[in-house]
Coordinates of C-alpha atoms in Angstrom, one line a residue:
Chain I
M7 CA 24.9 -29.7 18.2
A8 CA 23.7 -26.5 16.8
S9 CA 20.1 -25.4 15.9
N10 CA 19.6 -23.0 13.2
P11 CA 16.1 -22.8 12.0
N12 CA 14.9 -19.3 10.9
L13 CA 11.9 -19.1 13.1
T14 CA 10.9 -15.6 11.9
P15 CA 10.9 -16.3 8.2
T16 CA 10.1 -14.1 5.4
T17 CA 8.0 -15.6 2.6
I18 CA 8.4 -15.1 -1.1
R19 CA 5.3 -13.2 -0.9
Q20 CA 6.3 -10.9 1.6
T21 CA 9.5 -10.4 0.1
L22 CA 8.0 -9.3 -3.2
T23 CA 6.1 -6.7 -1.5
K24 CA 9.1 -5.3 0.3
L25 CA 11.1 -5.3 -2.9
A26 CA 8.2 -3.5 -4.8
E27 CA 7.9 -1.0 -2.1
K28 CA 11.7 -0.5 -1.8
Q29 CA 11.6 -1.5 1.9
V30 CA 14.6 -3.6 0.9
S31 CA 16.7 -3.6 -2.2
H32 CA 18.0 -6.7 -4.1
V33 CA 21.6 -6.1 -2.8
E34 CA 20.5 -6.1 0.8
L35 CA 18.4 -9.2 0.2
V36 CA 21.2 -11.2 -1.4
Q37 CA 23.7 -9.5 1.4
D38 CA 21.6 -10.8 4.1
L39 CA 21.3 -14.4 2.6
L40 CA 24.9 -14.5 2.0
T41 CA 25.6 -13.6 5.6
R42 CA 23.1 -16.1 6.7
I43 CA 24.9 -18.9 4.6
Q44 CA 28.2 -17.8 6.3
Q45 CA 26.7 -18.2 9.7
T46 CA 25.0 -21.3 9.4
D47 CA 26.3 -23.3 6.5
A48 CA 29.4 -24.5 8.5
D49 CA 27.0 -26.6 10.5
V50 CA 24.0 -27.2 8.2
I51 CA 26.0 -27.8 4.8
A52 CA 23.0 -27.4 2.7
W53 CA 24.9 -25.5 -0.1
L54 CA 27.5 -26.2 -2.9
D55 CA 28.9 -23.9 -5.1
V56 CA 27.6 -20.6 -4.0
R57 CA 29.4 -17.5 -5.8
P58 CA 29.0 -14.4 -3.5
K59 CA 30.6 -12.0 -6.2
Y60 CA 28.4 -13.2 -9.0
L61 CA 25.3 -13.0 -7.0
M62 CA 26.0 -9.6 -5.8
E63 CA 26.7 -8.3 -9.4
L64 CA 23.3 -10.1 -10.3
A65 CA 21.5 -8.2 -7.3
E66 CA 23.3 -4.9 -8.2
A67 CA 22.0 -5.2 -11.9
Q68 CA 18.4 -6.2 -10.5
D69 CA 18.4 -2.9 -8.4
R70 CA 19.2 -1.0 -11.7
R71 CA 16.5 -2.9 -13.4
R72 CA 14.0 -1.9 -10.7
S73 CA 14.6 1.9 -11.7
V74 CA 13.0 1.1 -15.2
P75 CA 9.3 2.0 -15.2
K76 CA 8.1 -1.2 -16.2
P77 CA 6.7 -4.0 -13.9
P78 CA 9.4 -6.7 -13.1
T79 CA 8.5 -10.2 -13.8
S80 CA 6.6 -12.2 -11.1
L81 CA 9.5 -13.8 -9.1
F82 CA 12.0 -11.1 -9.7
G83 CA 15.0 -11.3 -7.6
I84 CA 13.5 -14.3 -5.4
P85 CA 16.6 -16.3 -4.2
I86 CA 16.2 -20.1 -5.1
G87 CA 18.2 -23.2 -4.3
V88 CA 18.5 -26.0 -6.8
K89 CA 19.1 -29.7 -6.0
D90 CA 22.4 -30.7 -7.3
I91 CA 20.8 -33.5 -9.9
I92 CA 19.1 -30.4 -11.6
D93 CA 20.9 -28.7 -14.3
V94 CA 21.9 -24.9 -14.0
S95 CA 23.8 -23.3 -16.9
G96 CA 27.3 -22.8 -15.8
Y97 CA 27.2 -25.1 -12.7
Q98 CA 28.3 -28.7 -12.4
T99 CA 25.7 -31.2 -11.7
V100 CA 27.6 -33.7 -9.5
C101 CA 24.7 -35.5 -8.0
N102 CA 27.0 -36.2 -5.0
M103 CA 28.7 -38.8 -7.0
E104 CA 32.2 -39.5 -7.1
A105 CA 32.2 -40.7 -10.8
R106 CA 30.9 -37.1 -11.6
E107 CA 33.3 -35.0 -9.7
N108 CA 34.9 -33.7 -12.8
V109 CA 31.9 -33.4 -15.0
L110 CA 31.5 -30.4 -17.2
E111 CA 29.3 -27.4 -16.2
A112 CA 25.9 -27.7 -17.7
A113 CA 25.7 -25.8 -21.1
R114 CA 21.9 -25.3 -20.4
D115 CA 19.3 -25.0 -17.9
A116 CA 17.0 -27.8 -16.9
D117 CA 13.6 -26.9 -18.3
V118 CA 12.2 -26.1 -14.9
V119 CA 15.1 -24.0 -14.0
H120 CA 14.9 -22.2 -17.5
R121 CA 11.1 -21.3 -16.8
L122 CA 11.8 -20.0 -13.2
R123 CA 14.8 -17.9 -14.7
G124 CA 12.2 -16.3 -17.1
A125 CA 10.0 -15.5 -14.1
G126 CA 13.1 -13.6 -12.9
A127 CA 14.1 -16.1 -10.1
L128 CA 17.7 -15.6 -8.6
F129 CA 19.5 -19.0 -8.5
V130 CA 21.7 -19.0 -5.3
G131 CA 23.6 -22.3 -5.9
K132 CA 23.2 -26.0 -5.8
T133 CA 21.9 -27.7 -2.8
V134 CA 23.2 -31.0 -1.3
T135 CA 21.7 -34.3 -2.2
Q136 CA 22.1 -38.0 -1.5
E137 CA 24.4 -40.0 -3.7
A138 CA 22.6 -40.0 -7.2
A139 CA 19.5 -38.9 -5.4
A140 CA 19.1 -42.5 -4.1
G141 CA 18.5 -42.4 -0.3
I142 CA 17.0 -40.5 2.6
F143 CA 20.3 -39.1 4.5
S144 CA 21.8 -36.3 2.3
D145 CA 25.0 -36.7 3.9
P146 CA 26.8 -34.3 4.7
C147 CA 23.8 -32.1 5.1
R148 CA 22.3 -31.8 8.5
N149 CA 19.0 -30.7 9.9
P150 CA 18.8 -27.1 10.7
W151 CA 16.5 -27.7 13.8
D152 CA 19.3 -30.0 15.3
T153 CA 22.4 -30.7 13.5
A154 CA 22.9 -33.9 15.3
R155 CA 20.0 -35.1 12.8
I156 CA 19.5 -35.8 9.3
P157 CA 17.5 -33.4 7.1
G158 CA 16.0 -36.4 5.2
G159 CA 16.3 -37.0 1.5
S160 CA 17.2 -37.0 -1.1
S161 CA 16.3 -33.2 -1.4
G162 CA 17.8 -32.7 2.0
G163 CA 20.0 -29.6 1.1
S164 CA 17.0 -27.9 -0.5
A165 CA 14.7 -28.3 2.5
A166 CA 17.4 -27.2 5.0
A167 CA 18.1 -24.2 2.9
V168 CA 14.6 -23.1 2.9
A169 CA 14.1 -24.2 6.8
N170 CA 17.2 -22.1 7.9
G171 CA 16.3 -19.0 5.6
T172 CA 19.2 -19.3 3.3
A173 CA 16.9 -19.6 0.2
L174 CA 13.2 -18.5 -0.1
G175 CA 12.3 -21.5 -2.1
A176 CA 14.1 -24.5 -3.6
L177 CA 13.8 -27.2 -6.2
G178 CA 13.8 -31.0 -5.5
T179 CA 12.8 -34.1 -7.0
D180 CA 10.6 -36.9 -5.6
T181 CA 10.9 -40.6 -6.7
G182 CA 10.0 -42.3 -3.4
G183 CA 9.5 -39.3 -1.0
S184 CA 12.4 -37.2 -1.7
I185 CA 10.5 -33.9 -1.5
R186 CA 8.1 -34.9 1.2
I187 CA 10.5 -36.5 3.7
P188 CA 13.0 -33.6 4.0
A189 CA 10.1 -31.2 3.9
A190 CA 8.7 -33.0 6.7
L191 CA 11.8 -33.4 8.8
C192 CA 12.8 -29.7 8.3
G193 CA 9.6 -28.2 8.9
V194 CA 8.8 -26.7 5.4
T195 CA 6.2 -27.3 2.7
G196 CA 6.8 -29.4 -0.4
L197 CA 4.8 -30.3 -3.4
K198 CA 5.3 -33.5 -5.4
P199 CA 3.0 -32.8 -8.5
T200 CA 1.3 -35.5 -10.4
Y201 CA 3.9 -37.7 -12.2
G202 CA 4.5 -36.1 -15.7
R203 CA 3.2 -32.8 -14.8
L204 CA 6.7 -31.1 -14.9
S205 CA 9.4 -31.5 -17.4
V206 CA 12.3 -33.6 -16.3
N207 CA 14.4 -32.5 -19.1
G208 CA 18.0 -31.7 -17.8
I209 CA 17.3 -33.6 -14.5
F210 CA 19.7 -36.6 -13.6
P211 CA 17.4 -39.6 -13.4
L212 CA 17.1 -42.1 -10.8
S213 CA 13.8 -43.9 -12.2
P214 CA 12.3 -42.3 -15.1
S215 CA 8.9 -43.6 -14.7
L216 CA 8.7 -42.2 -11.1
D217 CA 10.9 -39.2 -11.0
T218 CA 8.9 -35.9 -10.3
P219 CA 10.4 -32.5 -9.8
G220 CA 8.7 -30.1 -7.4
P221 CA 9.1 -27.1 -5.4
I222 CA 9.9 -26.6 -1.5
A223 CA 9.1 -23.4 0.1
R224 CA 7.9 -21.8 3.5
D225 CA 4.2 -22.1 3.1
V226 CA 1.5 -23.5 0.6
A227 CA 1.3 -20.1 -1.3
D228 CA 5.0 -19.9 -2.0
T229 CA 5.1 -23.4 -3.2
M230 CA 2.3 -23.0 -5.6
A231 CA 3.9 -19.8 -6.9
L232 CA 7.2 -21.6 -7.7
Y233 CA 5.0 -24.5 -9.2
L234 CA 3.5 -22.0 -11.5
G235 CA 7.1 -20.7 -12.4
M236 CA 8.4 -24.2 -13.1
Q237 CA 5.6 -24.7 -15.6
G238 CA 6.4 -21.5 -17.3
K239 CA 3.1 -19.9 -16.1
H240 CA 4.7 -17.0 -14.4
R241 CA 2.4 -14.6 -15.5
E242 CA -0.3 -16.2 -13.4
I243 CA 1.6 -15.7 -10.3
P244 CA 0.3 -12.1 -9.2
A245 CA -3.3 -13.0 -9.7
M246 CA -2.6 -16.3 -7.6
W247 CA -1.7 -14.8 -4.4
D248 CA -5.4 -14.0 -3.8
R249 CA -6.3 -17.6 -3.9
F250 CA -4.5 -17.9 -0.5
P251 CA -5.8 -15.3 1.9
E252 CA -4.6 -14.6 5.6
E253 CA -7.8 -16.5 7.0
P254 CA -8.4 -20.0 5.8
R255 CA -11.3 -20.6 3.4
S256 CA -14.4 -22.8 4.1
L257 CA -13.9 -26.4 3.3
A258 CA -17.6 -27.0 3.0
G259 CA -18.5 -29.6 0.7
K260 CA -14.9 -31.2 0.8
R261 CA -14.5 -35.0 1.7
I262 CA -11.3 -35.7 3.3
G263 CA -10.1 -39.4 3.9
V264 CA -8.2 -40.7 6.6
L265 CA -6.7 -44.3 6.1
T266 CA -6.8 -46.8 8.8
S267 CA -4.3 -49.7 9.0
Y268 CA -1.2 -49.2 7.0
F269 CA -0.9 -45.3 7.3
N270 CA -1.7 -45.5 11.0
E271 CA 0.6 -48.4 12.2
H272 CA 3.8 -47.6 14.0
I273 CA 3.4 -43.8 14.1
Q274 CA 5.0 -41.5 16.7
P275 CA 2.2 -40.6 19.0
E276 CA 2.9 -36.9 18.4
I277 CA 2.7 -37.3 14.9
A278 CA -0.8 -39.2 15.2
A279 CA -1.9 -36.4 17.5
A280 CA -1.0 -33.8 14.9
Q281 CA -2.9 -35.7 12.3
Q282 CA -6.0 -35.8 14.7
K283 CA -5.6 -32.1 15.1
A284 CA -5.7 -31.4 11.4
L285 CA -8.7 -33.5 11.0
T286 CA -10.5 -31.7 13.8
A287 CA -9.4 -28.4 12.2
A288 CA -10.8 -29.5 8.7
E289 CA -14.1 -30.5 10.4
S290 CA -14.5 -27.2 11.9
L291 CA -13.8 -25.5 8.5
G292 CA -16.6 -27.6 7.2
A293 CA -15.1 -30.6 5.6
E294 CA -16.5 -34.0 6.0
I295 CA -14.0 -36.7 7.5
V296 CA -14.3 -40.0 5.9
E297 CA -12.6 -43.2 7.7
C298 CA -11.4 -45.8 4.8
D299 CA -8.8 -48.2 4.2
W300 CA -6.8 -48.8 1.2
A301 CA -5.9 -52.6 1.1
D302 CA -3.4 -52.2 -1.7
A303 CA -1.0 -49.8 0.4
M304 CA 1.6 -52.4 0.8
T305 CA 1.4 -53.6 -2.8
A306 CA 1.9 -50.0 -3.9
R307 CA 5.0 -49.7 -1.7
Y308 CA 6.6 -52.8 -3.1
V309 CA 5.6 -51.6 -6.8
G310 CA 7.4 -48.3 -6.2
S311 CA 10.6 -49.9 -4.5
L312 CA 11.0 -52.6 -7.1
I313 CA 10.4 -50.2 -10.1
Q314 CA 12.8 -47.8 -8.6
R315 CA 15.4 -50.6 -8.0
M316 CA 15.2 -52.1 -11.5
E317 CA 15.2 -48.7 -13.3
S318 CA 18.0 -47.2 -11.3
A319 CA 20.1 -50.4 -12.1
Q320 CA 19.6 -49.5 -15.9
I321 CA 20.7 -45.8 -15.0
H322 CA 23.8 -46.9 -13.2
R323 CA 24.6 -50.1 -15.1
D324 CA 27.8 -48.9 -16.9
L325 CA 29.1 -47.5 -13.4
L326 CA 28.3 -50.6 -11.6
F327 CA 30.1 -52.9 -14.4
N328 CA 33.2 -50.8 -14.9
Q329 CA 33.8 -48.4 -12.0
P330 CA 32.0 -49.9 -9.0
H331 CA 34.7 -48.6 -6.7
L332 CA 33.4 -45.1 -7.3
M333 CA 30.1 -45.8 -6.1
G334 CA 29.0 -45.6 -2.3
E335 CA 28.0 -48.7 -0.4
Q336 CA 24.4 -47.8 -0.4
L337 CA 24.0 -46.9 -4.1
R338 CA 25.9 -50.0 -5.1
S339 CA 24.0 -52.4 -3.2
R340 CA 20.6 -50.6 -4.6
V341 CA 21.9 -51.1 -8.2
E342 CA 23.3 -54.6 -7.5
V343 CA 19.9 -55.8 -6.4
G344 CA 18.1 -54.2 -9.2
A345 CA 20.4 -55.7 -11.8
L346 CA 20.2 -59.1 -10.5
L347 CA 16.2 -59.4 -10.5
P348 CA 14.9 -61.6 -13.0
A349 CA 13.1 -59.8 -16.2
D350 CA 9.6 -61.0 -15.0
A351 CA 9.9 -59.0 -11.8
W352 CA 9.7 -55.7 -14.2
F353 CA 6.5 -57.2 -15.9
A354 CA 4.9 -58.1 -12.5
A355 CA 5.7 -54.7 -11.2
I356 CA 4.2 -52.9 -14.2
A357 CA 0.9 -55.0 -14.0
A358 CA 0.7 -54.4 -10.4
R359 CA 1.1 -50.6 -10.9
D360 CA -2.0 -50.8 -13.1
R361 CA -3.9 -52.5 -10.3
V362 CA -3.0 -50.1 -7.4
K363 CA -3.7 -47.3 -9.6
A364 CA -7.3 -48.6 -10.4
S365 CA -7.9 -49.6 -6.7
I366 CA -6.8 -46.1 -5.3
A367 CA -9.0 -44.5 -8.0
A368 CA -11.7 -46.9 -6.9
L369 CA -11.3 -45.7 -3.2
Y370 CA -11.6 -42.1 -4.3
R371 CA -14.6 -42.7 -6.3
E372 CA -16.5 -44.8 -3.8
H373 CA -16.1 -42.5 -0.9
R374 CA -16.3 -39.3 -3.2
L375 CA -12.9 -38.0 -1.5
D376 CA -11.2 -34.7 -2.5
A377 CA -8.0 -35.6 -0.6
I378 CA -6.5 -38.0 1.8
V379 CA -4.7 -37.0 5.0
A380 CA -1.7 -39.1 6.1
P381 CA 1.6 -38.6 8.2
S382 CA 4.5 -37.7 5.7
T383 CA 7.0 -39.7 8.0
P384 CA 6.1 -42.0 10.9
V385 CA 8.9 -40.4 13.0
T386 CA 10.4 -37.0 13.3
A387 CA 14.1 -36.4 12.2
P388 CA 16.3 -39.4 13.3
L389 CA 19.9 -38.8 14.5
V390 CA 22.9 -39.1 12.1
G391 CA 23.9 -42.7 12.1
E392 CA 20.7 -43.9 13.6
K393 CA 20.3 -47.1 11.9
Q394 CA 16.9 -48.2 13.4
V395 CA 14.0 -46.0 14.6
A396 CA 12.1 -47.5 17.7
Y397 CA 8.3 -47.1 18.2
A398 CA 6.2 -46.8 21.4
D399 CA 5.3 -50.5 21.2
G400 CA 8.9 -51.5 21.5
T401 CA 9.3 -52.6 17.9
T402 CA 12.0 -51.0 15.6
E403 CA 12.3 -50.5 11.7
E404 CA 15.3 -49.7 9.7
T405 CA 15.6 -45.9 9.2
G406 CA 15.5 -45.8 5.5
L407 CA 12.4 -48.1 5.2
A408 CA 10.7 -46.1 8.0
L409 CA 11.0 -42.9 6.5
T410 CA 9.8 -44.2 3.0
R411 CA 7.0 -46.3 4.3
L412 CA 4.3 -43.8 4.0
T413 CA 5.6 -41.9 1.0
Q414 CA 6.6 -44.6 -1.6
P415 CA 2.9 -46.0 -2.2
W416 CA 2.0 -42.7 -3.7
N417 CA 5.0 -42.7 -6.2
A418 CA 3.4 -45.9 -7.6
T419 CA 0.1 -44.3 -8.2
G420 CA 1.6 -41.0 -9.3
Q421 CA -0.9 -38.5 -7.3
P422 CA -0.1 -35.1 -6.4
I423 CA 0.9 -34.6 -2.7
I424 CA 1.4 -31.5 -0.8
A425 CA 3.4 -31.9 2.4
I426 CA 2.9 -29.4 5.1
P427 CA 4.6 -28.6 8.7
A428 CA 2.3 -29.7 11.4
G429 CA 3.8 -28.4 14.7
V430 CA 6.6 -29.9 16.4
D431 CA 7.2 -33.1 18.7
D432 CA 8.2 -33.2 22.4
R433 CA 11.6 -32.6 21.5
G434 CA 10.9 -29.6 19.4
L435 CA 11.4 -31.4 16.0
P436 CA 9.1 -30.6 13.1
I437 CA 6.1 -32.9 12.3
G438 CA 4.9 -33.3 8.7
L439 CA 1.4 -34.1 7.3
S440 CA 0.7 -34.9 3.6
L441 CA -2.4 -34.3 1.6
I442 CA -2.9 -36.7 -1.4
G443 CA -5.1 -35.5 -4.1
R444 CA -6.6 -36.8 -7.5
P445 CA -4.2 -36.6 -10.4
D446 CA -3.8 -33.3 -11.9
E447 CA -5.7 -31.6 -9.2
E448 CA -2.8 -29.7 -7.5
W449 CA -5.0 -26.5 -7.1
E450 CA -7.8 -28.1 -5.2
L451 CA -5.2 -29.8 -3.0
A452 CA -3.4 -26.5 -2.3
D453 CA -6.8 -25.0 -1.3
I454 CA -7.3 -27.7 1.3
A455 CA -3.5 -27.7 2.5
H456 CA -3.7 -23.7 2.8
A457 CA -6.6 -24.1 5.0
L458 CA -5.1 -26.8 7.1
E459 CA -1.6 -24.9 7.4
K460 CA -3.3 -22.2 9.2
S461 CA -4.5 -24.6 11.9
F462 CA -1.0 -25.3 13.1
Chain U
M20 CA 20.1 -68.6 2.7
P21 CA 21.9 -71.0 0.4
D22 CA 18.9 -70.8 -2.4
S23 CA 19.3 -67.2 -2.6
L24 CA 23.0 -67.3 -2.6
N25 CA 22.9 -69.6 -5.5
Y26 CA 20.4 -67.6 -7.3
V27 CA 22.5 -64.4 -6.9
R28 CA 25.6 -66.2 -8.0
E29 CA 24.0 -67.5 -11.1
A30 CA 22.3 -64.3 -12.0
A31 CA 25.6 -62.3 -11.8
K32 CA 27.3 -64.8 -13.8
S33 CA 24.7 -64.9 -16.4
I34 CA 25.0 -61.1 -16.9
G35 CA 28.9 -60.7 -16.2
L36 CA 28.6 -59.0 -13.1
K37 CA 31.5 -59.6 -10.7
L38 CA 30.5 -59.5 -7.1
P39 CA 33.1 -59.5 -4.4
E40 CA 32.9 -62.5 -2.2
E41 CA 32.6 -60.5 1.0
R42 CA 29.5 -58.8 -0.4
E43 CA 27.7 -61.9 -1.8
S44 CA 25.8 -62.9 1.4
A45 CA 24.4 -59.3 2.1
I46 CA 23.2 -59.0 -1.6
A47 CA 21.7 -62.6 -1.5
E48 CA 19.8 -61.2 1.6
A49 CA 18.6 -58.1 -0.1
V50 CA 17.7 -59.8 -3.4
A51 CA 15.6 -62.5 -1.3
V52 CA 13.7 -59.5 0.2
A53 CA 13.1 -58.0 -3.2
L54 CA 11.9 -61.5 -4.9
R55 CA 9.5 -61.9 -1.9
Q56 CA 8.1 -58.4 -2.9
V57 CA 7.7 -59.7 -6.4
E58 CA 5.8 -62.7 -5.2
A59 CA 3.6 -60.6 -3.0
I60 CA 2.6 -58.3 -6.0
R61 CA 1.6 -61.0 -8.5
V62 CA -2.1 -61.1 -9.3
D63 CA -3.2 -63.8 -7.3
S64 CA -1.5 -62.8 -3.9
T65 CA -2.9 -59.3 -3.9
P66 CA -6.2 -58.2 -1.9
V67 CA -7.7 -56.7 -5.1
P68 CA -8.8 -59.4 -7.6
A69 CA -7.4 -59.1 -11.2
P70 CA -9.9 -57.2 -13.3
T71 CA -10.8 -57.8 -16.8
T72 CA -11.0 -54.1 -17.3
Y73 CA -9.4 -51.3 -15.2
D74 CA -11.7 -48.5 -14.1
A75 CA -9.3 -45.6 -13.3
S76 CA -11.7 -42.9 -13.2
W77 CA -11.5 -41.1 -10.0
S78 CA -15.0 -39.8 -9.7
E79 CA -18.5 -41.0 -10.5
Q80 CA -19.6 -40.2 -14.2
K81 CA -22.1 -37.4 -14.3

């Protein structure tokens, strides 16, 4: 068992300052990163296809560019990892699928990559994901905090790379929790934007009516900078940093909901305590805490699960019918179940999705909520191969079901969510909390998340 | 669960999907779980009554 988290991380914001003030060169930055990959990635296995010579050439060119008296772009030279279901020109997009092992290199970037490239980001390589992005293990990637444990998934490689300091930021996608779960288990920050907010062009689909790309980084400010970059709004990044000062801003006038029942049942005690600590911090910053309940949470979870199964069955239909031997056991079972459900299950799920969206909107409206706080996962990182997780009351839950239990309902509603680190448990493993906002209000949510991240 | 096993066999046959015999019962069990979820999300079994119109506004109108 190895432990490789980078406990003295440098953020994107700090790195941009160091580069601008010539405290560090692009070559030194990339050299450090490559050394760290060499030192840690045999244990963590977050990366695929890292090309050291090519990266060093790019860094040298960036150092030469620095000598031109014209301000560089807002993320110039910032090293980013890209989940291997997202196209990067010149790289294969294998999706951890045997059937795609010999796929041609992508001829063009996915939209979100193209936009970040325009901001000056440096793409370090592709990061490990679960087969077809369908699951929470991201094998063979391991958790940098304890390599006997899983990093979560399916954006596990992206979160692990940020956690062990081999990338300053990374791109992930979230269909049932695939940004938030690894962010929580690896102790980093992740944003699942409102469904439809970011382009999915050039991203291998899992469930098109749920798939949402988003950034993973060390803190809220870095995450939001990448979010702007992914939207093609990189010119707004320099002014954005002031929105996130060192000292947390007041939360006076904000109303933060905490959900009883579903979101607080079967939770590891340290995670419940971290949530309480966040609520106390929010209150001390002037927010009003509102206890409420969402009776449709379980329905929303089922809706997310059923839609995902049925849509992914369509995506992988040809593979299932013609080359099932190329599918892993987990993906194959998921696709088979989706394919065998009756057509009216689809219509039931779509109708129920409208109802749960209306019911969560009513909850926000009734209680005048700006955000809801909930644990990202009910437990910290499980061991590799741990099929069941156990709770204090002696009950157990299948690991995959446990880790998606608190994330999947929000994919059905499509709301924006920021997952932030919230300390560690008794074993030193990261705890994650989620802030769930109103659709299209990522920035209001980021303000609250930024205030709370300072309390841990 | 003979019913779900029969359902899975029939459904697979109707779409031309070959299911290896050794996988049939595991798939039948997973399909049975999914079908129970479908029943649970139908209108009359959810805690929220079926609305005649949806109000999907997130805050009060001002």
